[in-house]
Structure formats: structure tokens, C-alpha cells
PDB file of C-alpha atoms in Angstrom:
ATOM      1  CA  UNK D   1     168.821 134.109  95.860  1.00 64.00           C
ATOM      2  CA  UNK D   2     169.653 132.373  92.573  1.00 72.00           C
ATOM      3  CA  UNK D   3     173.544 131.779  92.218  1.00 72.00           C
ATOM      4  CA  UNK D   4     174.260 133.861  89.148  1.00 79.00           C
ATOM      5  CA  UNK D   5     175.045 130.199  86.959  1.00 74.00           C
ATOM      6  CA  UNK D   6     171.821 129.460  87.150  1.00 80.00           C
ATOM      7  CA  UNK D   7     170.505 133.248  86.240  1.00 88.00           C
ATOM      8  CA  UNK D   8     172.820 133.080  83.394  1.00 92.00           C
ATOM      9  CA  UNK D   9     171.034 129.362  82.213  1.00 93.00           C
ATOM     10  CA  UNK D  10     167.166 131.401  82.571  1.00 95.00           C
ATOM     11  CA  UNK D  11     168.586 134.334  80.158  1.00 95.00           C
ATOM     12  CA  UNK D  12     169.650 131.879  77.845  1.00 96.00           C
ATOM     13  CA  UNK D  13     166.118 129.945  78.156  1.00 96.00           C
ATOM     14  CA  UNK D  14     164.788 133.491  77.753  1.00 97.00           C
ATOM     15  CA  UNK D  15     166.773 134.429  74.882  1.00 95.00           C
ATOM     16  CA  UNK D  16     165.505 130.915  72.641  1.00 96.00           C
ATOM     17  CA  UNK D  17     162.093 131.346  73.664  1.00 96.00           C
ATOM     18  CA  UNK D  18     162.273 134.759  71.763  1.00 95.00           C
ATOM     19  CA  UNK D  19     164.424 133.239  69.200  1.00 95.00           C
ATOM     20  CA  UNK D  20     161.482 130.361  68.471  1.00 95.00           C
ATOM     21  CA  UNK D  21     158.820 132.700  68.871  1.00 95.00           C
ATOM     22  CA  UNK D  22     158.992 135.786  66.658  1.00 91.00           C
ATOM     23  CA  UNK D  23     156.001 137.524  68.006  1.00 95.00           C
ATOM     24  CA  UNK D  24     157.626 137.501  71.251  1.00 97.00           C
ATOM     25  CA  UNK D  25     158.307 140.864  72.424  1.00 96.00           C
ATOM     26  CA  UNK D  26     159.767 140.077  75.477  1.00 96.00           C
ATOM     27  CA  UNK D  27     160.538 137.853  78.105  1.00 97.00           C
ATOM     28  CA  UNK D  28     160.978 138.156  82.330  1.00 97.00           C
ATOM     29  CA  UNK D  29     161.924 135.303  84.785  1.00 97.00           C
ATOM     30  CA  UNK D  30     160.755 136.195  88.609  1.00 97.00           C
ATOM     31  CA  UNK D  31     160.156 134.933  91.943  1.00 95.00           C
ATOM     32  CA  UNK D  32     156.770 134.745  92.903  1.00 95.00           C
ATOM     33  CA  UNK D  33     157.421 137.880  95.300  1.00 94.00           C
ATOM     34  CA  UNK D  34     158.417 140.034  92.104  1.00 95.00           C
ATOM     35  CA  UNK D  35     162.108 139.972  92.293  1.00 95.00           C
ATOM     36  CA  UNK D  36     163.666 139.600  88.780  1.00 96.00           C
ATOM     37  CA  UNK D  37     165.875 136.917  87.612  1.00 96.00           C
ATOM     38  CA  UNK D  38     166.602 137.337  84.284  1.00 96.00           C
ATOM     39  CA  UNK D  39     164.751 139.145  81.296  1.00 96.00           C
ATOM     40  CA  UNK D  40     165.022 140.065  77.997  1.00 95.00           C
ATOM     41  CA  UNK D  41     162.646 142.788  77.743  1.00 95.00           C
ATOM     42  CA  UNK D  42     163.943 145.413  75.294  1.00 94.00           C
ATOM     43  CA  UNK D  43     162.195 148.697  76.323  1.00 94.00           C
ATOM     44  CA  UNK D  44     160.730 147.835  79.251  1.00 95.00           C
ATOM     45  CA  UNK D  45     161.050 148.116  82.912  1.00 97.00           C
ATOM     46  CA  UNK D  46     161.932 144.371  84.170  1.00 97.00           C
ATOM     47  CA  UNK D  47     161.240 145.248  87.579  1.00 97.00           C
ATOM     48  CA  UNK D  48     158.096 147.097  87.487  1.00 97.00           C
ATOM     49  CA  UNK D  49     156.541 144.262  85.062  1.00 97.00           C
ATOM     50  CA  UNK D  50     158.029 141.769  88.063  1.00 97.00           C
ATOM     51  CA  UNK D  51     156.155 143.332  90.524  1.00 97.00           C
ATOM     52  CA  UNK D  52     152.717 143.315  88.719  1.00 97.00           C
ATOM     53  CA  UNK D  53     153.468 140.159  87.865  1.00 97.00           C
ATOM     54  CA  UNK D  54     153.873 139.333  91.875  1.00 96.00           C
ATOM     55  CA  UNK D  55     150.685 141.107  92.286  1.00 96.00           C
ATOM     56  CA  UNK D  56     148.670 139.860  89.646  1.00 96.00           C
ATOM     57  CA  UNK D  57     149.707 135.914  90.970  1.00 95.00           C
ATOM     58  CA  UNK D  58     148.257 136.784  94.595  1.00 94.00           C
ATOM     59  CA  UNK D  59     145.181 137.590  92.631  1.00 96.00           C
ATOM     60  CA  UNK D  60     145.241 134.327  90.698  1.00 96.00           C
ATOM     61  CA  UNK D  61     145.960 132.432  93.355  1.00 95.00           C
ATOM     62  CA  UNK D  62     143.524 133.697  95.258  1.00 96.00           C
ATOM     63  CA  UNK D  63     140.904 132.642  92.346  1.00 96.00           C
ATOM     64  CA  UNK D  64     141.940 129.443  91.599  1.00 95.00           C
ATOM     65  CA  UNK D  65     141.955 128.799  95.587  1.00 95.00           C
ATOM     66  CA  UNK D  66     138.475 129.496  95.653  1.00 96.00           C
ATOM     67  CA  UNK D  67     137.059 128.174  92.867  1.00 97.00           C
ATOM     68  CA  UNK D  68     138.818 125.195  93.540  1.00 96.00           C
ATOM     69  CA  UNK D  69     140.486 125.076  90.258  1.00 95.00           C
ATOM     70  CA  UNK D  70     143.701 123.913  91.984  1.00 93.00           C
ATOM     71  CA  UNK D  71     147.133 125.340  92.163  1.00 91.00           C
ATOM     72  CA  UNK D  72     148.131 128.228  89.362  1.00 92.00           C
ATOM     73  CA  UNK D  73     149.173 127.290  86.177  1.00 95.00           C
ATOM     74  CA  UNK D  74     148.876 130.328  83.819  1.00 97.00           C
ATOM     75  CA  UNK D  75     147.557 133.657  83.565  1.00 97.00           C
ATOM     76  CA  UNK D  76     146.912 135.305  79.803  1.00 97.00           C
ATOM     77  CA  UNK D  77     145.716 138.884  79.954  1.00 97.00           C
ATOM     78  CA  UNK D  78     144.747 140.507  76.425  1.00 98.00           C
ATOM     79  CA  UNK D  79     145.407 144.195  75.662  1.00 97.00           C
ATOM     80  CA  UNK D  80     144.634 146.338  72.903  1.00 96.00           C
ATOM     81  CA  UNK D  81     148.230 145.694  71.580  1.00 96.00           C
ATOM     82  CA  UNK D  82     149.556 142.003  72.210  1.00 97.00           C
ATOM     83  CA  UNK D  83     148.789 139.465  75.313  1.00 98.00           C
ATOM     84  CA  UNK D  84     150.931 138.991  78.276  1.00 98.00           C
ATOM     85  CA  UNK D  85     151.156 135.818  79.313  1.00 98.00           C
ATOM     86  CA  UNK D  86     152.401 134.352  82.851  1.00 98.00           C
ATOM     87  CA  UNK D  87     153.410 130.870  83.797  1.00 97.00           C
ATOM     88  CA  UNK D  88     154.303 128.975  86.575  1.00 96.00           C
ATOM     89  CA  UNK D  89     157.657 128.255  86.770  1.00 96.00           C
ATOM     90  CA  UNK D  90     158.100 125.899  89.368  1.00 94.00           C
ATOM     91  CA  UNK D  91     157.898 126.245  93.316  1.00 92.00           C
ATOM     92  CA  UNK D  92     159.295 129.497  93.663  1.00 93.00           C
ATOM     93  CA  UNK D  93     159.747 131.290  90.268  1.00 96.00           C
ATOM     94  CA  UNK D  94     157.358 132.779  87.164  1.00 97.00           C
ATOM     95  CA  UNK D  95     157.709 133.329  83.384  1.00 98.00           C
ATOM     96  CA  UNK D  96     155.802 136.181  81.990  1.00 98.00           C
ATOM     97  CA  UNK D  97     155.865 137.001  78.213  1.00 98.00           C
ATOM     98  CA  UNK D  98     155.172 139.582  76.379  1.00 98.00           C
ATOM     99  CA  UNK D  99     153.492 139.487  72.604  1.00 98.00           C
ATOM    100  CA  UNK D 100     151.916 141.350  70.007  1.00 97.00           C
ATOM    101  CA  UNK D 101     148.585 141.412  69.263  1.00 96.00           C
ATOM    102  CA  UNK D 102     149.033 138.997  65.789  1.00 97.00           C
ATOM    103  CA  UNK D 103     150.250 135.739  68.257  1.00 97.00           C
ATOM    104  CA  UNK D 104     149.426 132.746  67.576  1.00 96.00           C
ATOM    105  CA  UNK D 105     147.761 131.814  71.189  1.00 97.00           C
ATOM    106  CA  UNK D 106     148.195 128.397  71.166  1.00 96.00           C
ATOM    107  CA  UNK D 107     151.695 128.581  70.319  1.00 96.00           C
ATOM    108  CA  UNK D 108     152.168 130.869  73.034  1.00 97.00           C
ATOM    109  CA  UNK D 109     151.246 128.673  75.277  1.00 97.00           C
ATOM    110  CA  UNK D 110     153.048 125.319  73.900  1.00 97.00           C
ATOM    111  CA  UNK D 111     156.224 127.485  73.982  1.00 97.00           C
ATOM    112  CA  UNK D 112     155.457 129.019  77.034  1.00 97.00           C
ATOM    113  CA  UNK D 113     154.488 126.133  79.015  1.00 97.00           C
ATOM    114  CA  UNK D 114     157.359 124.139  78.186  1.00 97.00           C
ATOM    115  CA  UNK D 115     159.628 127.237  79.012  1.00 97.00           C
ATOM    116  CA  UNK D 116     158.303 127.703  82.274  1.00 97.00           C
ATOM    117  CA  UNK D 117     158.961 124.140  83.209  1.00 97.00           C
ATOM    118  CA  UNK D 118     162.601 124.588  82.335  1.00 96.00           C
ATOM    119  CA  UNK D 119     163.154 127.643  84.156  1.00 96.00           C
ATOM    120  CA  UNK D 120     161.589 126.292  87.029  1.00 95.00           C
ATOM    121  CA  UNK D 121     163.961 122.994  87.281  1.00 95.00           C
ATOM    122  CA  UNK D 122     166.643 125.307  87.055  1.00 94.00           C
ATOM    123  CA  UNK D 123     165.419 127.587  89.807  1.00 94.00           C
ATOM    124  CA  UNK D 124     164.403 124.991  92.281  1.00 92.00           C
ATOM    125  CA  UNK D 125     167.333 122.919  91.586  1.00 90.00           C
ATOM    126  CA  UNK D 126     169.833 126.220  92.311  1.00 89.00           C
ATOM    127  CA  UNK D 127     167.382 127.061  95.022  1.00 86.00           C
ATOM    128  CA  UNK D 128     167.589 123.689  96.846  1.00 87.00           C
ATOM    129  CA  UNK D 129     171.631 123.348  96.243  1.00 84.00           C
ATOM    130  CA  UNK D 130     171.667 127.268  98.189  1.00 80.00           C
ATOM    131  CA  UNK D 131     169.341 126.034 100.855  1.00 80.00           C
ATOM    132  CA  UNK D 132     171.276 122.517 101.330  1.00 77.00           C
ATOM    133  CA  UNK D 133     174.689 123.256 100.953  1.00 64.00           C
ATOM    134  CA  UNK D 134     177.389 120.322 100.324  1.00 58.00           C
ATOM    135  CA  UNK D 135     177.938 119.085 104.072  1.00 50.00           C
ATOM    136  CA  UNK D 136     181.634 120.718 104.872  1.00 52.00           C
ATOM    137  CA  UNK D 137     183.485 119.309 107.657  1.00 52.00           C
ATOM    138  CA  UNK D 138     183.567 121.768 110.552  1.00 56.00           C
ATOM    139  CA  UNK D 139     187.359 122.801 112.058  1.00 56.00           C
ATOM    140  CA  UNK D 140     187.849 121.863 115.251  1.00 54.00           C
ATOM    141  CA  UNK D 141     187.938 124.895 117.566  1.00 54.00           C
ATOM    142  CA  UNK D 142     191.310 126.813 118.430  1.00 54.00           C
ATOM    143  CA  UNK D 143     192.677 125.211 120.956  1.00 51.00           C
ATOM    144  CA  UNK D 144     193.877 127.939 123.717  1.00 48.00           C
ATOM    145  CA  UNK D 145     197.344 129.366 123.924  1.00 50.00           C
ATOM    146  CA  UNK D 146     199.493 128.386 126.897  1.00 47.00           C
ATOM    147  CA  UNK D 147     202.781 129.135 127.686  1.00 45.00           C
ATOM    148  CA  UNK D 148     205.095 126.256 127.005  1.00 46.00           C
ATOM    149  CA  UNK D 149     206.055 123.486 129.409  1.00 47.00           C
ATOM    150  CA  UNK D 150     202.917 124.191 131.621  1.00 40.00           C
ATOM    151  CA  UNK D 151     200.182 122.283 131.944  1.00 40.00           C
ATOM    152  CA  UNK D 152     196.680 123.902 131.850  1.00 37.00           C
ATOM    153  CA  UNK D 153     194.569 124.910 135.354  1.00 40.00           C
ATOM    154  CA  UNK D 154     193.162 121.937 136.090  1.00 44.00           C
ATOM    155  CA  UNK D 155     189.535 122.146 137.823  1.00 45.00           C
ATOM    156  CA  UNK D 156     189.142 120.652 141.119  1.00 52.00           C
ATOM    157  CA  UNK D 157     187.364 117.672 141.931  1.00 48.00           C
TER     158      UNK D 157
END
């Protein structure tokens, strides 16, 4: 899980991407098993759209696997409407935009690339600090209770 810090630091990525791209009509940070992290996705269900998204990157996966295109980068599906747009974000985490139909696709993908590589460093980054936390001495165990002035059983030898 993503310490909310970090989830706070992918809205805010979110919320410029939409800012610098006006034909952005929404924006959803995910892990790669469809779990939101952030969005800004007015109108929309975030967590349906993160589980297609989950589904739709097994599929991709699974092409680019064997066609031997190498890992997933991006996926760009074109409706009737607008485009939505997925990109890897790191080891553990996807961007997936939404658009109207009048994008400028290129643009899309500048932005979006360079988003998703942001989001990710913040996701692994939070993900690794959860995973290896700060080493923290350990307290000695309690020491048993015994009634004073006598000595403990001793064991014999």
C-alpha cells in the first residue's frame, strides 16, 4: 500500500497533467492489479476504469510478451468520443488518461509519458521505503518478575 504522502504527491501530478493538457478529461493512478491510487476523474467511476485498466495490461502484456516487443510501455485505445491512453508507471503502478476526441496525440503522449515516469518514482520509491523499513533497534525482552532478594531456579548441571 502507498503511504497516503505519496498518494497525495500522484493527485497533485494528476491534477497538472490536466492543468497542462486541456483536452484531458481525466486522469487515474493504479497498481497494475487495478487498485486505485489517486484520480481525478470527474464523472467517472475510478475503480471500475482501474480494473479494466488491470485487465486490459494482462492483455498487453501478454502481446508484447509474444511478439517480443519487450516489456509494456503504453496502451492508446480510440473510441468514438476521445482516446484513453495507459502508461507504465514504473514497477508496480499505471497512468491511464482520459481525452476527447479533438487531442492532440502526440502531445498526449509527451505529457503522458513524462507523467507516468513521475508517478512511478514516487510509487516505487514509497513502495520500497514500506517494504524496507528504517532498521529500528529491537527492545530487549522483559526480563521475568521475581520476588525480591531471591535468586532465580537455577538449572542443574
Amino acid at each position: 500500500m502507498v503511504p497516503e504522502a505519496e498518494t497525495r504527491d500522484v493527485l497533485d501530478e494528476l491534477q497538472r497533467l490536466r492543468a497542462r493538457v486541456p483536452l484531458l478529461s481525466g486522469a487515474l493512478a493504479a497498481s497494475t492489479d487495478g487498485l486505485v491510487l489517486a484520480h481525478d476523474t470527474p464523472g467517472v467511476e475510478a475503480e471500475g476504469v482501474a480494473a479494466l485498466t488491470a485487465a486490459a495490461l494482462g492483455v498487453s502484456i501478454r502481446m508484447t510478451d509474444a511478439t517480443g516487443r519487450g516489456g509494456f510501455r503504453e496502451l492508446l485505445v480510440r473510441g468514438g468520443s476521445g482516446y484513453i491512453a495507459t502508461y507504465a508507471a514504473g514497477s508496480s503502478a499505471v497512468l491511464t488518461l482520459l481525452t476527447e476526441d479533438r487531442i492532440n496525440v502526440g502531445r498526449l503522449h509527451l505529457e503522458g509519458r513524462r507523467a507516468g515516469a513521475r508517478i512511478g518514482e514516487l510509487v516505487d520509491a514509497a513502495l520500497e521505503r514500506v517494504e524496507r523499513p528504517a532498521a529500528t533497534p529491537r527492545a530487549a525482552p522483559p526480563r521475568p518478575a521475581t520476588a525480591p532478594n531471591r535468586a532465580l531456579p537455577q538449572r542443574p548441571t
